[in-house]
Structure formats: structure tokens, C-alpha cells
Amino acid sequence: MNVNKRYKDRLHAGQQLALAFGQAQPARAAALILALPRGGVPVGYALAKGLGLPLDVLLVRKLGLPGHEEFAMGAVGTDSVRIVNSEVVHAFHVAPDQVASACVREWRRIAAREQLYRQGRPQPQLQGRPVILVDDGMATGASMRAAIAVARAKGAAHLTVAVPVAAPDTCAAIRREVDQLVCPIVPPAFGAVGAWYRHFDQTEDTEVRHLLAQAWQEQTQHA
């Protein structure tokens, strides 16, 4: 895809991701798509429909820098997984207890969102299964690294990361951590994820729940 083009919205990005997979779909018949809420869910939903694969979610949360929460100093995921950027922590003199407090706070939020999104539905079993991790883009890659760590810990057999757009350095780093990376746009002048979408409104919890319910209903009907 031309780096000068932009996606219409997250659903369009997911459709383009499905096309980008082409024939490079290892063990696709058994693969599970895990979207990172919230923005990754519309992308994952469209990708799942395009590839004919089941959809679920994998929750991770960024760790905001104390006093500057818009900047990430790492991320956490389910099963007490945490990824901390030691360079950022040292540069901004973040104390260990501040990091620990941020982790506990975000783990609680993950637990609450698990309950909100799943409504009693159990977490999927990843042991020995190919997994495709999906988000709406990667800037620093902190959230995706946490997702990779969670999927590995749960025994995923073959790990693919699929994102519509990513910063070049992040893309290169993530590629070394997984079995496959699918990313149609890797612009030299990245800027921000939202710059590569014409419509990049915040994905709300209601949309996440709606798309998951729709995907799970369709999966049940085709089971």
C-alpha cells in the first residue's frame, strides 16, 4: 500500500490488512485473532471477517509516566506481565514504588475491562495455537510487546503481529520478536498512528462490546 495513502477508518484498515496477508498465512485454519482493545478491535473484527478466522481480545494497558501520563514508560498485560522501558524510567527518575503502583492500577483496570467485554465468556486457550495479534498501529510498540509476552506465556505456537501502520524502528524491533509481521504501511516520517487515518475517533467500550458480541455470535453460528 502506498505510504502516501491513508485508511478511511479502522474497519477499512482491517480489510486492507486481510488483503496484505495474501498467501503468507501460516497454519491459518487453526489461527486465532487477538485484538488489543480498544482501537484494535474494529481492525481485528474486519481482519477476522476477511480471513474467516475467530476473533477474541487480549488486554494490555500502557503505563503512563507519572505527571505526564500521555507518555508511556511501559505496559502491562494479563497474568501479571509487565514491560518497563528502563531508559525512560531512569531518564525521568521514576521511583520503583511509582512503577509498582502504576502496574497495580493498570492491572485492576484490565480485570474490570475483562469483565466488561467478556460478560462471563472464558479466555481462549492459546496453548499450541497460532495467534495473530492486532492493533490499529504501533508507535513505541510498548503495548504490543506486552501482548507478545502474554501470548508467549500462554503457549502460542506461532505468533504473528498484524498492524495497518507502524513506525519504522518499532516495526523492525517487533519483527525480531515474532514469527511473522504484517504491516502494509511503514512510513519514513511516521508522526502518529492517527495521522494515517482519515477518521480516527476514539473507540468506545460500547463499540468494542458490540463488535465482540457480533463476532462471537457469527462464530457460534458457523461452528
CSV table of C-alpha atoms in Angstrom, one decimal:
chain,number,residue,atom,x,y,z
A,1,MET,CA,0.0,0.0,0.0
A,2,ASN,CA,1.3,3.5,-0.9
A,3,VAL,CA,2.7,5.2,2.1
A,4,ASN,CA,1.1,8.5,1.0
A,5,LYS,CA,-2.4,7.0,1.3
A,6,ARG,CA,-4.4,6.9,4.5
A,7,TYR,CA,-7.0,4.4,5.7
A,8,LYS,CA,-10.6,5.6,5.8
A,9,ASP,CA,-11.2,4.2,9.3
A,10,ARG,CA,-10.2,1.2,11.4
A,11,LEU,CA,-12.6,-1.2,9.7
A,12,HIS,CA,-11.1,-0.2,6.3
A,13,ALA,CA,-7.6,-0.8,7.8
A,14,GLY,CA,-8.6,-4.3,8.8
A,15,GLN,CA,-9.9,-5.0,5.4
A,16,GLN,CA,-6.6,-3.9,3.9
A,17,LEU,CA,-4.7,-6.0,6.4
A,18,ALA,CA,-6.6,-9.1,5.2
A,19,LEU,CA,-5.5,-8.3,1.6
A,20,ALA,CA,-1.9,-7.8,2.8
A,21,PHE,CA,-1.8,-11.3,4.2
A,22,GLY,CA,-2.1,-12.7,0.7
A,23,GLN,CA,-0.9,-16.3,0.7
A,24,ALA,CA,1.5,-15.8,3.6
A,25,GLN,CA,-0.8,-17.2,6.2
A,26,PRO,CA,0.9,-20.0,8.2
A,27,ALA,CA,-1.4,-22.5,9.8
A,28,ARG,CA,-4.2,-20.2,9.1
A,29,ALA,CA,-7.0,-22.7,9.6
A,30,ALA,CA,-6.3,-23.0,13.3
A,31,ALA,CA,-5.2,-19.4,13.9
A,32,LEU,CA,-6.9,-17.1,16.4
A,33,ILE,CA,-7.0,-13.3,16.0
A,34,LEU,CA,-6.5,-11.5,19.3
A,35,ALA,CA,-7.2,-7.7,19.1
A,36,LEU,CA,-5.9,-5.2,21.5
A,37,PRO,CA,-8.8,-3.1,22.9
A,38,ARG,CA,-10.0,-0.6,22.3
A,39,GLY,CA,-8.7,0.6,18.9
A,40,GLY,CA,-7.5,-2.8,17.7
A,41,VAL,CA,-10.9,-4.4,18.0
A,42,PRO,CA,-12.5,-2.8,14.8
A,43,VAL,CA,-9.3,-3.6,12.9
A,44,GLY,CA,-9.4,-7.2,14.2
A,45,TYR,CA,-13.1,-7.6,13.5
A,46,ALA,CA,-12.6,-6.7,9.8
A,47,LEU,CA,-9.5,-8.8,9.6
A,48,ALA,CA,-11.2,-11.8,11.1
A,49,LYS,CA,-14.1,-11.5,8.6
A,50,GLY,CA,-11.7,-11.1,5.7
A,51,LEU,CA,-9.6,-14.2,6.7
A,52,GLY,CA,-12.5,-16.3,8.0
A,53,LEU,CA,-10.9,-16.6,11.5
A,54,PRO,CA,-12.3,-16.4,15.0
A,55,LEU,CA,-11.8,-13.2,17.0
A,56,ASP,CA,-11.1,-12.6,20.7
A,57,VAL,CA,-9.3,-9.9,22.7
A,58,LEU,CA,-6.1,-9.6,24.6
A,59,LEU,CA,-6.0,-6.8,27.1
A,60,VAL,CA,-2.9,-4.7,27.8
A,61,ARG,CA,-2.5,-1.3,29.3
A,62,LYS,CA,0.1,1.4,28.8
A,63,LEU,CA,2.0,2.6,31.9
A,64,GLY,CA,1.8,6.4,31.9
A,65,LEU,CA,4.8,8.4,33.1
A,66,PRO,CA,3.9,10.0,36.5
A,67,GLY,CA,2.8,13.6,35.8
A,68,HIS,CA,2.9,13.0,32.1
A,69,GLU,CA,0.5,10.1,31.6
A,70,GLU,CA,0.3,10.7,27.9
A,71,PHE,CA,3.8,9.4,27.6
A,72,ALA,CA,4.4,5.6,28.1
A,73,MET,CA,7.1,4.2,30.3
A,74,GLY,CA,5.9,0.6,29.5
A,75,ALA,CA,2.8,-1.6,29.5
A,76,VAL,CA,1.2,-4.4,31.4
A,77,GLY,CA,-1.0,-7.3,30.4
A,78,THR,CA,-3.0,-10.2,31.9
A,79,ASP,CA,-1.2,-12.8,34.1
A,80,SER,CA,0.9,-10.1,35.8
A,81,VAL,CA,3.0,-9.5,32.6
A,82,ARG,CA,4.8,-6.1,32.7
A,83,ILE,CA,7.2,-4.4,30.2
A,84,VAL,CA,9.0,-1.4,31.5
A,85,ASN,CA,11.2,0.9,29.5
A,86,SER,CA,14.2,1.3,31.8
A,87,GLU,CA,15.7,4.1,29.8
A,88,VAL,CA,12.5,6.2,30.2
A,89,VAL,CA,12.2,5.3,33.9
A,90,HIS,CA,15.9,6.3,34.6
A,91,ALA,CA,15.7,9.5,32.5
A,92,PHE,CA,12.7,10.8,34.3
A,93,HIS,CA,13.8,9.5,37.8
A,94,VAL,CA,10.7,7.3,38.3
A,95,ALA,CA,11.0,5.5,41.6
A,96,PRO,CA,10.4,1.7,41.8
A,97,ASP,CA,7.3,2.2,44.0
A,98,GLN,CA,5.8,4.6,41.4
A,99,VAL,CA,6.3,1.9,38.7
A,100,ALA,CA,4.8,-0.7,41.0
A,101,SER,CA,1.8,1.5,41.8
A,102,ALA,CA,1.2,2.2,38.2
A,103,CYS,CA,1.3,-1.6,37.4
A,104,VAL,CA,-1.2,-2.4,40.1
A,105,ARG,CA,-3.5,0.3,39.0
A,106,GLU,CA,-3.5,-0.8,35.3
A,107,TRP,CA,-3.9,-4.5,36.3
A,108,ARG,CA,-7.1,-3.6,38.1
A,109,ARG,CA,-8.3,-1.8,35.0
A,110,ILE,CA,-7.5,-4.8,32.9
A,111,ALA,CA,-9.5,-7.0,35.3
A,112,ALA,CA,-12.5,-4.6,35.1
A,113,ARG,CA,-12.4,-4.5,31.3
A,114,GLU,CA,-12.1,-8.3,31.0
A,115,GLN,CA,-15.4,-8.5,32.9
A,116,LEU,CA,-17.0,-5.7,30.9
A,117,TYR,CA,-16.0,-7.2,27.5
A,118,ARG,CA,-16.4,-10.9,28.2
A,119,GLN,CA,-19.6,-11.0,30.2
A,120,GLY,CA,-18.6,-14.3,31.6
A,121,ARG,CA,-17.1,-15.7,28.4
A,122,PRO,CA,-13.9,-17.6,29.3
A,123,GLN,CA,-10.5,-16.5,28.0
A,124,PRO,CA,-9.4,-18.5,24.9
A,125,GLN,CA,-6.8,-21.3,25.2
A,126,LEU,CA,-3.7,-20.4,23.3
A,127,GLN,CA,-1.5,-23.5,24.1
A,128,GLY,CA,-0.1,-24.8,20.8
A,129,ARG,CA,-2.3,-22.5,18.7
A,130,PRO,CA,-1.2,-20.0,16.0
A,131,VAL,CA,-2.1,-16.4,17.2
A,132,ILE,CA,-2.4,-13.2,15.2
A,133,LEU,CA,-2.1,-10.1,17.4
A,134,VAL,CA,-3.8,-7.0,16.0
A,135,ASP,CA,-3.8,-3.3,16.9
A,136,ASP,CA,-4.7,-0.1,15.0
A,137,GLY,CA,-1.0,0.8,14.7
A,138,MET,CA,2.3,0.9,16.6
A,139,ALA,CA,4.2,3.9,17.7
A,140,THR,CA,6.5,2.8,20.5
A,141,GLY,CA,5.3,-0.8,20.4
A,142,ALA,CA,5.0,-1.0,24.3
A,143,SER,CA,1.5,-2.4,24.2
A,144,MET,CA,2.3,-4.9,21.5
A,145,ARG,CA,5.4,-6.1,23.4
A,146,ALA,CA,3.2,-6.8,26.4
A,147,ALA,CA,0.7,-8.6,24.2
A,148,ILE,CA,3.6,-10.7,22.8
A,149,ALA,CA,4.8,-11.6,26.3
A,150,VAL,CA,1.3,-12.6,27.3
A,151,ALA,CA,0.7,-14.8,24.2
A,152,ARG,CA,4.1,-16.5,24.6
A,153,ALA,CA,3.4,-17.1,28.3
A,154,LYS,CA,0.1,-18.8,27.4
A,155,GLY,CA,1.9,-21.1,24.9
A,156,ALA,CA,1.0,-19.6,21.5
A,157,ALA,CA,2.7,-21.8,18.9
A,158,HIS,CA,3.2,-19.3,16.0
A,159,LEU,CA,2.9,-15.6,16.7
A,160,THR,CA,2.0,-13.0,14.0
A,161,VAL,CA,1.7,-9.3,14.6
A,162,ALA,CA,-0.6,-7.5,12.2
A,163,VAL,CA,-1.0,-3.7,12.2
A,164,PRO,CA,-2.1,-1.3,9.5
A,165,VAL,CA,0.8,1.2,10.1
A,166,ALA,CA,3.9,1.4,12.3
A,167,ALA,CA,7.0,3.5,13.0
A,168,PRO,CA,10.0,2.0,11.1
A,169,ASP,CA,12.2,1.4,14.2
A,170,THR,CA,9.3,-0.2,16.1
A,171,CYS,CA,8.4,-2.3,13.1
A,172,ALA,CA,12.0,-3.6,12.8
A,173,ALA,CA,12.2,-4.3,16.6
A,174,ILE,CA,8.9,-6.2,16.7
A,175,ARG,CA,9.7,-8.2,13.6
A,176,ARG,CA,12.6,-9.7,15.6
A,177,GLU,CA,10.3,-10.8,18.4
A,178,VAL,CA,7.7,-12.7,16.4
A,179,ASP,CA,7.4,-15.3,13.7
A,180,GLN,CA,5.7,-13.0,11.2
A,181,LEU,CA,4.9,-9.3,10.9
A,182,VAL,CA,2.2,-7.9,8.5
A,183,CYS,CA,2.2,-4.1,8.2
A,184,PRO,CA,1.2,-2.5,4.9
A,185,ILE,CA,2.4,1.0,5.7
A,186,VAL,CA,5.8,1.7,7.3
A,187,PRO,CA,6.3,5.4,6.6
A,188,PRO,CA,9.8,7.0,7.0
A,189,ALA,CA,8.1,10.1,8.5
A,190,PHE,CA,5.7,8.3,10.9
A,191,GLY,CA,4.4,11.1,13.1
A,192,ALA,CA,1.5,9.4,14.9
A,193,VAL,CA,-0.9,6.4,14.3
A,194,GLY,CA,-3.9,8.7,13.9
A,195,ALA,CA,-2.2,10.6,11.0
A,196,TRP,CA,-2.7,7.6,8.8
A,197,TYR,CA,-6.4,7.5,9.2
A,198,ARG,CA,-9.0,9.9,7.8
A,199,HIS,CA,-11.3,9.1,10.6
A,200,PHE,CA,-9.6,8.2,13.9
A,201,ASP,CA,-12.3,8.8,16.6
A,202,GLN,CA,-11.8,7.1,19.9
A,203,THR,CA,-13.2,3.6,20.0
A,204,GLU,CA,-15.7,3.4,22.8
A,205,ASP,CA,-16.4,0.4,25.1
A,206,THR,CA,-19.9,0.1,23.6
A,207,GLU,CA,-18.4,-0.4,20.1
A,208,VAL,CA,-15.9,-3.0,21.4
A,209,ARG,CA,-18.7,-4.9,23.1
A,210,HIS,CA,-20.9,-4.7,20.0
A,211,LEU,CA,-18.2,-6.0,17.7
A,212,LEU,CA,-17.2,-8.8,20.0
A,213,ALA,CA,-20.8,-9.9,20.5
A,214,GLN,CA,-21.4,-9.9,16.8
A,215,ALA,CA,-18.2,-11.8,16.1
A,216,TRP,CA,-18.9,-14.4,18.8
A,217,GLN,CA,-22.4,-14.9,17.5
A,218,GLU,CA,-21.2,-15.4,14.0
A,219,GLN,CA,-18.6,-17.9,15.2
A,220,THR,CA,-21.2,-19.8,17.1
A,221,GLN,CA,-23.5,-20.0,14.0
A,222,HIS,CA,-20.6,-21.3,11.9
A,223,ALA,CA,-19.3,-23.8,14.5
